[in-house]
Every structure is written in structure tokens, then in C-alpha cells.
PDB file of N, CA, C and O in Angstrom:
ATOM      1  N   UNK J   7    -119.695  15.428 -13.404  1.00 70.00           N
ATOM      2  CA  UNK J   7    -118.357  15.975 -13.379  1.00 70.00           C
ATOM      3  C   UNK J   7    -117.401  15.139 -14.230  1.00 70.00           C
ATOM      4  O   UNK J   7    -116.561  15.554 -15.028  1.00 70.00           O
ATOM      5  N   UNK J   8    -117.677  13.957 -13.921  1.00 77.00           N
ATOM      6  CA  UNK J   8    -116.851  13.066 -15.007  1.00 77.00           C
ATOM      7  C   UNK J   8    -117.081  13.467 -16.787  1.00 77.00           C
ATOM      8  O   UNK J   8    -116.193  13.353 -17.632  1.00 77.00           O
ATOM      9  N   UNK J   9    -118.290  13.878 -17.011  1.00 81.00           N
ATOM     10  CA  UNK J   9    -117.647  14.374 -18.097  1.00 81.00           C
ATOM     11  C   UNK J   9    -116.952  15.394 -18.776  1.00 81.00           C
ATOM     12  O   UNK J   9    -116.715  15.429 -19.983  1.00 81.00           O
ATOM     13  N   UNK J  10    -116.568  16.415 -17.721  1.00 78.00           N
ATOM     14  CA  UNK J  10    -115.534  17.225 -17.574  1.00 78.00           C
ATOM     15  C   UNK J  10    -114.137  16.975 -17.914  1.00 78.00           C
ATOM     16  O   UNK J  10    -113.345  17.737 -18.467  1.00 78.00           O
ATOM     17  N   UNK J  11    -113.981  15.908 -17.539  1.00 78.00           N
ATOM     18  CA  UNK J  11    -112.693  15.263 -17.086  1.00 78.00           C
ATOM     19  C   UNK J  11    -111.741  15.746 -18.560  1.00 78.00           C
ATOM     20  O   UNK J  11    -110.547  15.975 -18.369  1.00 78.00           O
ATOM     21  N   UNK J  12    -112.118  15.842 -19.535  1.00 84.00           N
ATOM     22  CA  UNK J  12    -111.331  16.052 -20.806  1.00 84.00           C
ATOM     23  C   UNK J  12    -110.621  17.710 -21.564  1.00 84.00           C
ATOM     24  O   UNK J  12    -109.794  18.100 -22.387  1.00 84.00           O
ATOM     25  N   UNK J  13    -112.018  18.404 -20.226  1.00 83.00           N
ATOM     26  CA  UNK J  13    -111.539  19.945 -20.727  1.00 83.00           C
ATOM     27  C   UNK J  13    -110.076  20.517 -20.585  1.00 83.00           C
ATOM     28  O   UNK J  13    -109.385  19.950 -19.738  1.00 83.00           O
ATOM     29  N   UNK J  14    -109.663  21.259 -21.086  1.00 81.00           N
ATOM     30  CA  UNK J  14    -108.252  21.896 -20.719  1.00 81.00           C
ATOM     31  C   UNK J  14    -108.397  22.500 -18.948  1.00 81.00           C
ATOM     32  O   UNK J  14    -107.539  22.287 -18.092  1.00 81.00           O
ATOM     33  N   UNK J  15    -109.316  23.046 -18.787  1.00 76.00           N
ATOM     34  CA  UNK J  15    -109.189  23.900 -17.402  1.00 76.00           C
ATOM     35  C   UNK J  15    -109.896  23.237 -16.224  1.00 76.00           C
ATOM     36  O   UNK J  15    -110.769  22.383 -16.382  1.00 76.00           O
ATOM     37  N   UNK J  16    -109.525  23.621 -15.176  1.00 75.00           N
ATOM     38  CA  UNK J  16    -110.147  23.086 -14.141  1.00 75.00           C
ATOM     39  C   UNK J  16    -111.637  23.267 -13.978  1.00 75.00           C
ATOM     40  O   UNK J  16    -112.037  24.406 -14.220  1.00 75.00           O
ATOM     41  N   UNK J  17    -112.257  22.651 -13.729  1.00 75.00           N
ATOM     42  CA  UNK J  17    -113.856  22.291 -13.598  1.00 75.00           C
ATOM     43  C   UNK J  17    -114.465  22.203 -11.750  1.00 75.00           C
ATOM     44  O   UNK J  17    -114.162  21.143 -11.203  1.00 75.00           O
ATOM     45  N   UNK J  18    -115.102  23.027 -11.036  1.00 76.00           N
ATOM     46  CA  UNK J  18    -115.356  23.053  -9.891  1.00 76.00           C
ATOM     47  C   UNK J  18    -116.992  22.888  -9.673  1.00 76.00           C
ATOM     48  O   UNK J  18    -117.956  23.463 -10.179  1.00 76.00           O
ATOM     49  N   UNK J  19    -116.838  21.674  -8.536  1.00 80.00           N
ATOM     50  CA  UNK J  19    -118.617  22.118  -8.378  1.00 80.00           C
ATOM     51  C   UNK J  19    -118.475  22.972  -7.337  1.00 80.00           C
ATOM     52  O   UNK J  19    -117.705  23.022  -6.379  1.00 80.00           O
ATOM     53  N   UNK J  20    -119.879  24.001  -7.936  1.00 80.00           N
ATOM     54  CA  UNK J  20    -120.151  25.315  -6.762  1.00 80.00           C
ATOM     55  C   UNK J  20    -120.863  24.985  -6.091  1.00 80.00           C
ATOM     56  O   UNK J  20    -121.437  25.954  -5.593  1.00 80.00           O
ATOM     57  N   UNK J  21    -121.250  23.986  -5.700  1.00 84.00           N
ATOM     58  CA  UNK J  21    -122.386  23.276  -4.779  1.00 84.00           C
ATOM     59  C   UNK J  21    -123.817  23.767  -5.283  1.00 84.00           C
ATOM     60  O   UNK J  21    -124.116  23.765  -6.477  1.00 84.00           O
ATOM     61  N   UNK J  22    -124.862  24.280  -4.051  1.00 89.00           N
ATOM     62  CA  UNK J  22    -126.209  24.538  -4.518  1.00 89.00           C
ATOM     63  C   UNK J  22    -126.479  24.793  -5.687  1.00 89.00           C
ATOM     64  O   UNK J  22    -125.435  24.770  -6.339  1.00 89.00           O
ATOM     65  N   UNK J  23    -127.555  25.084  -6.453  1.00 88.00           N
ATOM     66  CA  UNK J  23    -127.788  25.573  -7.336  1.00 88.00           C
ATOM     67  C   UNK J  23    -128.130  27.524  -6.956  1.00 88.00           C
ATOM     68  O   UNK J  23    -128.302  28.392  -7.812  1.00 88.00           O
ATOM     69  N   UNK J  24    -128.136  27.749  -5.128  1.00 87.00           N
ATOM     70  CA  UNK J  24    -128.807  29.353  -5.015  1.00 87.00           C
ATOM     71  C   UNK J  24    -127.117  30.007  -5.301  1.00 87.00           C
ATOM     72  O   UNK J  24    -126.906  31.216  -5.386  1.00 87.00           O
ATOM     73  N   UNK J  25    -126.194  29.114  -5.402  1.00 86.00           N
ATOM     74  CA  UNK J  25    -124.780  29.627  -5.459  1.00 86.00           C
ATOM     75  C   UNK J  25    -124.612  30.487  -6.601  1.00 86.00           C
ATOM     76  O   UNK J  25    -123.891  31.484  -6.638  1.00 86.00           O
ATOM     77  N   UNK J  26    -125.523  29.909  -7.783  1.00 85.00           N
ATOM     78  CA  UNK J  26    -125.512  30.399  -8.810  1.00 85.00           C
ATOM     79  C   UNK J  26    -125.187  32.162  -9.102  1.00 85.00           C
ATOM     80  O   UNK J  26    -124.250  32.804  -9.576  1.00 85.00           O
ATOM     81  N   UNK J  27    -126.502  32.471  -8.536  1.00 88.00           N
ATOM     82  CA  UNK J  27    -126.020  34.151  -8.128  1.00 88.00           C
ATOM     83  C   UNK J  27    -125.031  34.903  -7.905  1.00 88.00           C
ATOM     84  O   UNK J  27    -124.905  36.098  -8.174  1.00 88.00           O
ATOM     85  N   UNK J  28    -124.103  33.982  -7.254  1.00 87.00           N
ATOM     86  CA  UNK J  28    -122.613  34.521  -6.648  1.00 87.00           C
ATOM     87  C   UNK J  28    -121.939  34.581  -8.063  1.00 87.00           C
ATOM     88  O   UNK J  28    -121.452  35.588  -8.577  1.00 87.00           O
ATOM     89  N   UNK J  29    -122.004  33.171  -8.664  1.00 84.00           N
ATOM     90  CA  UNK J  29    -120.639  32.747  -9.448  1.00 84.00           C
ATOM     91  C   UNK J  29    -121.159  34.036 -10.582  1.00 84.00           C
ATOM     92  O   UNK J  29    -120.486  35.006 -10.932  1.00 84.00           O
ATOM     93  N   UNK J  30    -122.448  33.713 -10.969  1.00 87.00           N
ATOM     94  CA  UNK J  30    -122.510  34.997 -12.536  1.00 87.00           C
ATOM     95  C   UNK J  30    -122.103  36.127 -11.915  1.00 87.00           C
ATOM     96  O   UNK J  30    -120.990  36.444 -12.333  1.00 87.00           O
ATOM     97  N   UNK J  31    -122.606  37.022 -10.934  1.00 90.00           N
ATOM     98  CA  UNK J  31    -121.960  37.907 -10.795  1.00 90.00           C
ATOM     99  C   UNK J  31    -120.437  38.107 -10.880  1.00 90.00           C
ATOM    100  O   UNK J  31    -119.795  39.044 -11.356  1.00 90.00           O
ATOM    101  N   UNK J  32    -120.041  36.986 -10.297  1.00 87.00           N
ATOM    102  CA  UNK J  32    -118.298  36.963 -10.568  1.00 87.00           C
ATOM    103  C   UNK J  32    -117.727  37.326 -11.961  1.00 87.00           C
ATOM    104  O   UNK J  32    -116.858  38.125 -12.309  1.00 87.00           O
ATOM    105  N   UNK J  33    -118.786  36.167 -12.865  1.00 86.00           N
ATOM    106  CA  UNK J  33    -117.917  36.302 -13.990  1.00 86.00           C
ATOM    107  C   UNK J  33    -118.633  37.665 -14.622  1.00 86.00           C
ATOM    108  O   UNK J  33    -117.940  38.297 -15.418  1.00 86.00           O
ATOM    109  N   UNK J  34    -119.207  37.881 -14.496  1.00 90.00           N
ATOM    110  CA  UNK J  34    -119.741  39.989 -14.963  1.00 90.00           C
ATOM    111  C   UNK J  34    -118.743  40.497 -14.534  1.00 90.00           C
ATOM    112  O   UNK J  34    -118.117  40.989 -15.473  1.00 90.00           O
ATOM    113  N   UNK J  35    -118.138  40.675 -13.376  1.00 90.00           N
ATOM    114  CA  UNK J  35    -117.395  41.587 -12.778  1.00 90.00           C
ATOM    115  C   UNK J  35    -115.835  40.897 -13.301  1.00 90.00           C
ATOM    116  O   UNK J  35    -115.089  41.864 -13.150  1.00 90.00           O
ATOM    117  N   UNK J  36    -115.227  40.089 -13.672  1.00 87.00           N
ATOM    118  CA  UNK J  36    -114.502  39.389 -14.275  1.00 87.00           C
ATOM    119  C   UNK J  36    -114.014  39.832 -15.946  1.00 87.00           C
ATOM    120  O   UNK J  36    -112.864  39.954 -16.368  1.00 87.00           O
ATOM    121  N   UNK J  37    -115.093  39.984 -16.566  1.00 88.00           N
ATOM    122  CA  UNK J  37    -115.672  40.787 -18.084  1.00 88.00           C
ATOM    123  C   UNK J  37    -115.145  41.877 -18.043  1.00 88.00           C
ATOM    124  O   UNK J  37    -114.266  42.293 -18.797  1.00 88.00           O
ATOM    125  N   UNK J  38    -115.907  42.711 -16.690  1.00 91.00           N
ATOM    126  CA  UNK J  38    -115.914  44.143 -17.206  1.00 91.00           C
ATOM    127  C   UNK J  38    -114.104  44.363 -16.454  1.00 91.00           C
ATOM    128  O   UNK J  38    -113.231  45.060 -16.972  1.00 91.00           O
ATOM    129  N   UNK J  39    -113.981  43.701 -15.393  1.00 89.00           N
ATOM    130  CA  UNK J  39    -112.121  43.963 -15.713  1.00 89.00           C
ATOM    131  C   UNK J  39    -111.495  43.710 -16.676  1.00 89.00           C
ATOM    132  O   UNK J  39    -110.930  44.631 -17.265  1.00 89.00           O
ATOM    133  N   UNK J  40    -111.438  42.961 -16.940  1.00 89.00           N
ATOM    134  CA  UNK J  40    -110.995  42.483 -18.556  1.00 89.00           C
ATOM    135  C   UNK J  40    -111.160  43.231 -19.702  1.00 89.00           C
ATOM    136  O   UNK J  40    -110.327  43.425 -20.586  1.00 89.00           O
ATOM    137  N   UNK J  41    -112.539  43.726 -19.611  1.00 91.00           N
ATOM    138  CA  UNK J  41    -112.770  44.881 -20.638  1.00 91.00           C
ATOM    139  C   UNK J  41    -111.881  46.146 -20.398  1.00 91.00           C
ATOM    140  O   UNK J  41    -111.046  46.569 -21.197  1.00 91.00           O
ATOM    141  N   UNK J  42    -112.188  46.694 -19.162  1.00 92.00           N
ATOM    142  CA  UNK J  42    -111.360  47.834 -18.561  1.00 92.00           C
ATOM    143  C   UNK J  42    -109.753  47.908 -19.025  1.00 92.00           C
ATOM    144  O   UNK J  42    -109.288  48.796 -19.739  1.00 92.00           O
ATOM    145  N   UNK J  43    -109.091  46.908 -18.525  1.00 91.00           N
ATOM    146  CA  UNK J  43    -107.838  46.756 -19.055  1.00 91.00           C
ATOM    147  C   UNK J  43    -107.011  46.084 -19.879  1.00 91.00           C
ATOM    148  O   UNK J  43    -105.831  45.765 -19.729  1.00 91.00           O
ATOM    149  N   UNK J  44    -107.999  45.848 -21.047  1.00 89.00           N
ATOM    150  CA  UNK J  44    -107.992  45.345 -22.206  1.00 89.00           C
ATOM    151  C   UNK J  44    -107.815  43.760 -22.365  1.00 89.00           C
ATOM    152  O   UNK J  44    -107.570  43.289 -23.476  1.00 89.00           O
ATOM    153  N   UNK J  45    -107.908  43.175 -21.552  1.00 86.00           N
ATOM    154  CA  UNK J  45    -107.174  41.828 -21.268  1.00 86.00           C
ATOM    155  C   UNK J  45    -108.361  40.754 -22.073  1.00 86.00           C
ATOM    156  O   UNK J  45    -108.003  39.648 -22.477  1.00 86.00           O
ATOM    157  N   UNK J  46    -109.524  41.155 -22.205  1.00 82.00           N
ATOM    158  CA  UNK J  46    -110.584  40.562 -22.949  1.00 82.00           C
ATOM    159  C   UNK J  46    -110.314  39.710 -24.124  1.00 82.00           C
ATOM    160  O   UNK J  46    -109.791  40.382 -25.012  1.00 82.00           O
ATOM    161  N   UNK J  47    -110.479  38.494 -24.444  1.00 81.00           N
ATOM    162  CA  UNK J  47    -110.846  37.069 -23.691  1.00 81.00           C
ATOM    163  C   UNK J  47    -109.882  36.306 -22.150  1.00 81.00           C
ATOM    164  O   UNK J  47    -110.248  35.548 -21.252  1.00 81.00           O
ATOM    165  N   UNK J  48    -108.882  36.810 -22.389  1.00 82.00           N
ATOM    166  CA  UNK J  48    -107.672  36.279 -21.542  1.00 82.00           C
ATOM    167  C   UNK J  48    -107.671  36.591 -19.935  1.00 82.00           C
ATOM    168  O   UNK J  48    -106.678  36.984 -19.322  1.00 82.00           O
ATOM    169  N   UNK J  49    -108.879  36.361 -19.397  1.00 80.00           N
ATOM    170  CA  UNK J  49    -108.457  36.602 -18.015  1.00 80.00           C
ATOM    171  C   UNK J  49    -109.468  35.317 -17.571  1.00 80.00           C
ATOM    172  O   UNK J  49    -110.222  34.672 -18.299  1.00 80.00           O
ATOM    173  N   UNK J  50    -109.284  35.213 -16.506  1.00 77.00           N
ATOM    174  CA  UNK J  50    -109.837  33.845 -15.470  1.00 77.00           C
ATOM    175  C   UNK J  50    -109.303  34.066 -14.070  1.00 77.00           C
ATOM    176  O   UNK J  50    -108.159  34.488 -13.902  1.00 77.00           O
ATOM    177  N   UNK J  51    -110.206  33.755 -12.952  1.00 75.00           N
ATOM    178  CA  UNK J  51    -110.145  33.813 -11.821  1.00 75.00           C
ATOM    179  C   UNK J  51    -108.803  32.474 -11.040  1.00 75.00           C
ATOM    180  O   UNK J  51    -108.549  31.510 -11.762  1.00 75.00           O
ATOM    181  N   UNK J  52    -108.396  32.521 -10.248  1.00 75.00           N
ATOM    182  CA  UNK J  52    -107.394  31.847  -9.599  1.00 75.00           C
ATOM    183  C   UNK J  52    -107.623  31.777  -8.317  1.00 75.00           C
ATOM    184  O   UNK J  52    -107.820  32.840  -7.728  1.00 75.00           O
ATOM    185  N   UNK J  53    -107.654  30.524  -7.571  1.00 71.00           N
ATOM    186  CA  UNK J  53    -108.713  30.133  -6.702  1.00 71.00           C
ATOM    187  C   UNK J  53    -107.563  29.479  -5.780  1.00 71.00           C
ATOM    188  O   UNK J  53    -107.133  28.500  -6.391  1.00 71.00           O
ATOM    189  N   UNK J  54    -106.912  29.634  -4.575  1.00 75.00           N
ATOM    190  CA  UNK J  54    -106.249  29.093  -3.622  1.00 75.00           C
ATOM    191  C   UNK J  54    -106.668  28.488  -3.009  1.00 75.00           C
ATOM    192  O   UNK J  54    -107.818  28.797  -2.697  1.00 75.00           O
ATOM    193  N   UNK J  55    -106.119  27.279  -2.423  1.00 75.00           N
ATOM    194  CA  UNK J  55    -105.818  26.163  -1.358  1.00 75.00           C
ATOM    195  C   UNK J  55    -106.898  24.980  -1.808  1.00 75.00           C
ATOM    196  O   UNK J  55    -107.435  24.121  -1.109  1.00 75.00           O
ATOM    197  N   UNK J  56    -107.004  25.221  -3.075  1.00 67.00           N
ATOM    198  CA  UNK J  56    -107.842  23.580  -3.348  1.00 67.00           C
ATOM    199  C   UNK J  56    -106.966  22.388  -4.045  1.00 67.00           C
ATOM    200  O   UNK J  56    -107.414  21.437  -4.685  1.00 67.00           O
ATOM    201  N   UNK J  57    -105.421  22.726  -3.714  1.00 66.00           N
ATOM    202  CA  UNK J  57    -104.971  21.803  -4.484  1.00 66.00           C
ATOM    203  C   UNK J  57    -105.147  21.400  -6.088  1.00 66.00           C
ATOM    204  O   UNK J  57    -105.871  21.964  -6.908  1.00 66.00           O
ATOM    205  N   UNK J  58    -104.146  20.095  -6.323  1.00 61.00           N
ATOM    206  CA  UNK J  58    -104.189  19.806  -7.898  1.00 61.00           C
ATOM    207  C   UNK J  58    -105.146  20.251  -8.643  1.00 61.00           C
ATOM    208  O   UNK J  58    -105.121  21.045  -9.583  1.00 61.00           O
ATOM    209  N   UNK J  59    -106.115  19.600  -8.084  1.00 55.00           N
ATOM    210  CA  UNK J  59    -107.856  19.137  -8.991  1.00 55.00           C
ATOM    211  C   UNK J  59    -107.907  18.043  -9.315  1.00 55.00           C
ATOM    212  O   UNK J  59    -108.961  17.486  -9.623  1.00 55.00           O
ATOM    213  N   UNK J  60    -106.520  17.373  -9.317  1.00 55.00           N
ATOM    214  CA  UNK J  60    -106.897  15.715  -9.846  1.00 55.00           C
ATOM    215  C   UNK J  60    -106.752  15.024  -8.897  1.00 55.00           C
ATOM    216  O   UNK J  60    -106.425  13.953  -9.410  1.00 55.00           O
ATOM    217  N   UNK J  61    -106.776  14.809  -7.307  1.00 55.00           N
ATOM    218  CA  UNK J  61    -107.035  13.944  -6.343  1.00 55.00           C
ATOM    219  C   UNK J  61    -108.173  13.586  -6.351  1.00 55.00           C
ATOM    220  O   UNK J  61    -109.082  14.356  -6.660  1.00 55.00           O
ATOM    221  N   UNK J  62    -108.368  12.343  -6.013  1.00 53.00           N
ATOM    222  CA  UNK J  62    -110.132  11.480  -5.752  1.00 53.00           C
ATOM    223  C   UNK J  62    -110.482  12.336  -4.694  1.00 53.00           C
ATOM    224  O   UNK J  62    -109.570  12.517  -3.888  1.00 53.00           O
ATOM    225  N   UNK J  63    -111.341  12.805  -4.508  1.00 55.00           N
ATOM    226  CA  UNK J  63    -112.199  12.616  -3.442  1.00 55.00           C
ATOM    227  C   UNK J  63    -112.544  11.711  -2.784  1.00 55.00           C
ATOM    228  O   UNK J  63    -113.066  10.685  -3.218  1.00 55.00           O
ATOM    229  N   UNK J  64    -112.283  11.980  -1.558  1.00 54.00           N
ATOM    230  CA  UNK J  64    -112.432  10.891  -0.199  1.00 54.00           C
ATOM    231  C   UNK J  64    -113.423  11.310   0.804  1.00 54.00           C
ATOM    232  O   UNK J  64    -113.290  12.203   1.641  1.00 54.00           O
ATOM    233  N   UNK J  65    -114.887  10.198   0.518  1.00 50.00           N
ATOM    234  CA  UNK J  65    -115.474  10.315   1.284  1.00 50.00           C
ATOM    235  C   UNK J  65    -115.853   9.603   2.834  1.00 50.00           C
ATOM    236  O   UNK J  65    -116.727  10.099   3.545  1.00 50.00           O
TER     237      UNK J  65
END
């Protein structure tokens, strides 16, 4: 994750790797809205109550 740290956008771990399934489907269904209402490249999901993104984690 640290080498994330430099991208413009927020960077999330999805935990497992069986999560995987969920997230592509997301971003398919993400596409084809975007396609639908023309918004294609310009759309991205928006994700509530996780805060900044730049707090440490405290374990």
C-alpha cells in the first residue's frame, strides 16, 4: 500500500483476494453507467464513513 501513497486518488484494500468478484463487477456496472449517460471516463464510485484516507492505522 505504501507504494500507493503518491497516486492522485484514494487507494483501498478490499481485503481477501475472493472479494475480487465483487469489486470487478462493480467497476462493469460503473462503465456501463457511465457509458449510458455519457459520463465515460469521468465517473468513480464514492464510498462513505471511511474518513480522510490519510490517518495511520491503529492496531
Amino acid at each position: 500500500m505504501r507504494l500507493l501513497e503518491s497516486v492522485p486518488f484514494r487507494v483501498l484494500d478490499g481485503g481477501r483476494l475472493s472479494n475480487n468478484r465483487t469489486i470487478e463487477r462493480m467497476t462493469l456496472f460503473e462503465r456501463e453507467v457511465a457509458l449510458r449517460y455519457g459520463n465515460y471516463p469521468y465517473v468513480s464510485f464514492r464510498m462513505f464513513g471511511l474518513g480522510s484516507g490519510r490517518e495511520e492505522k491503529k492496531d
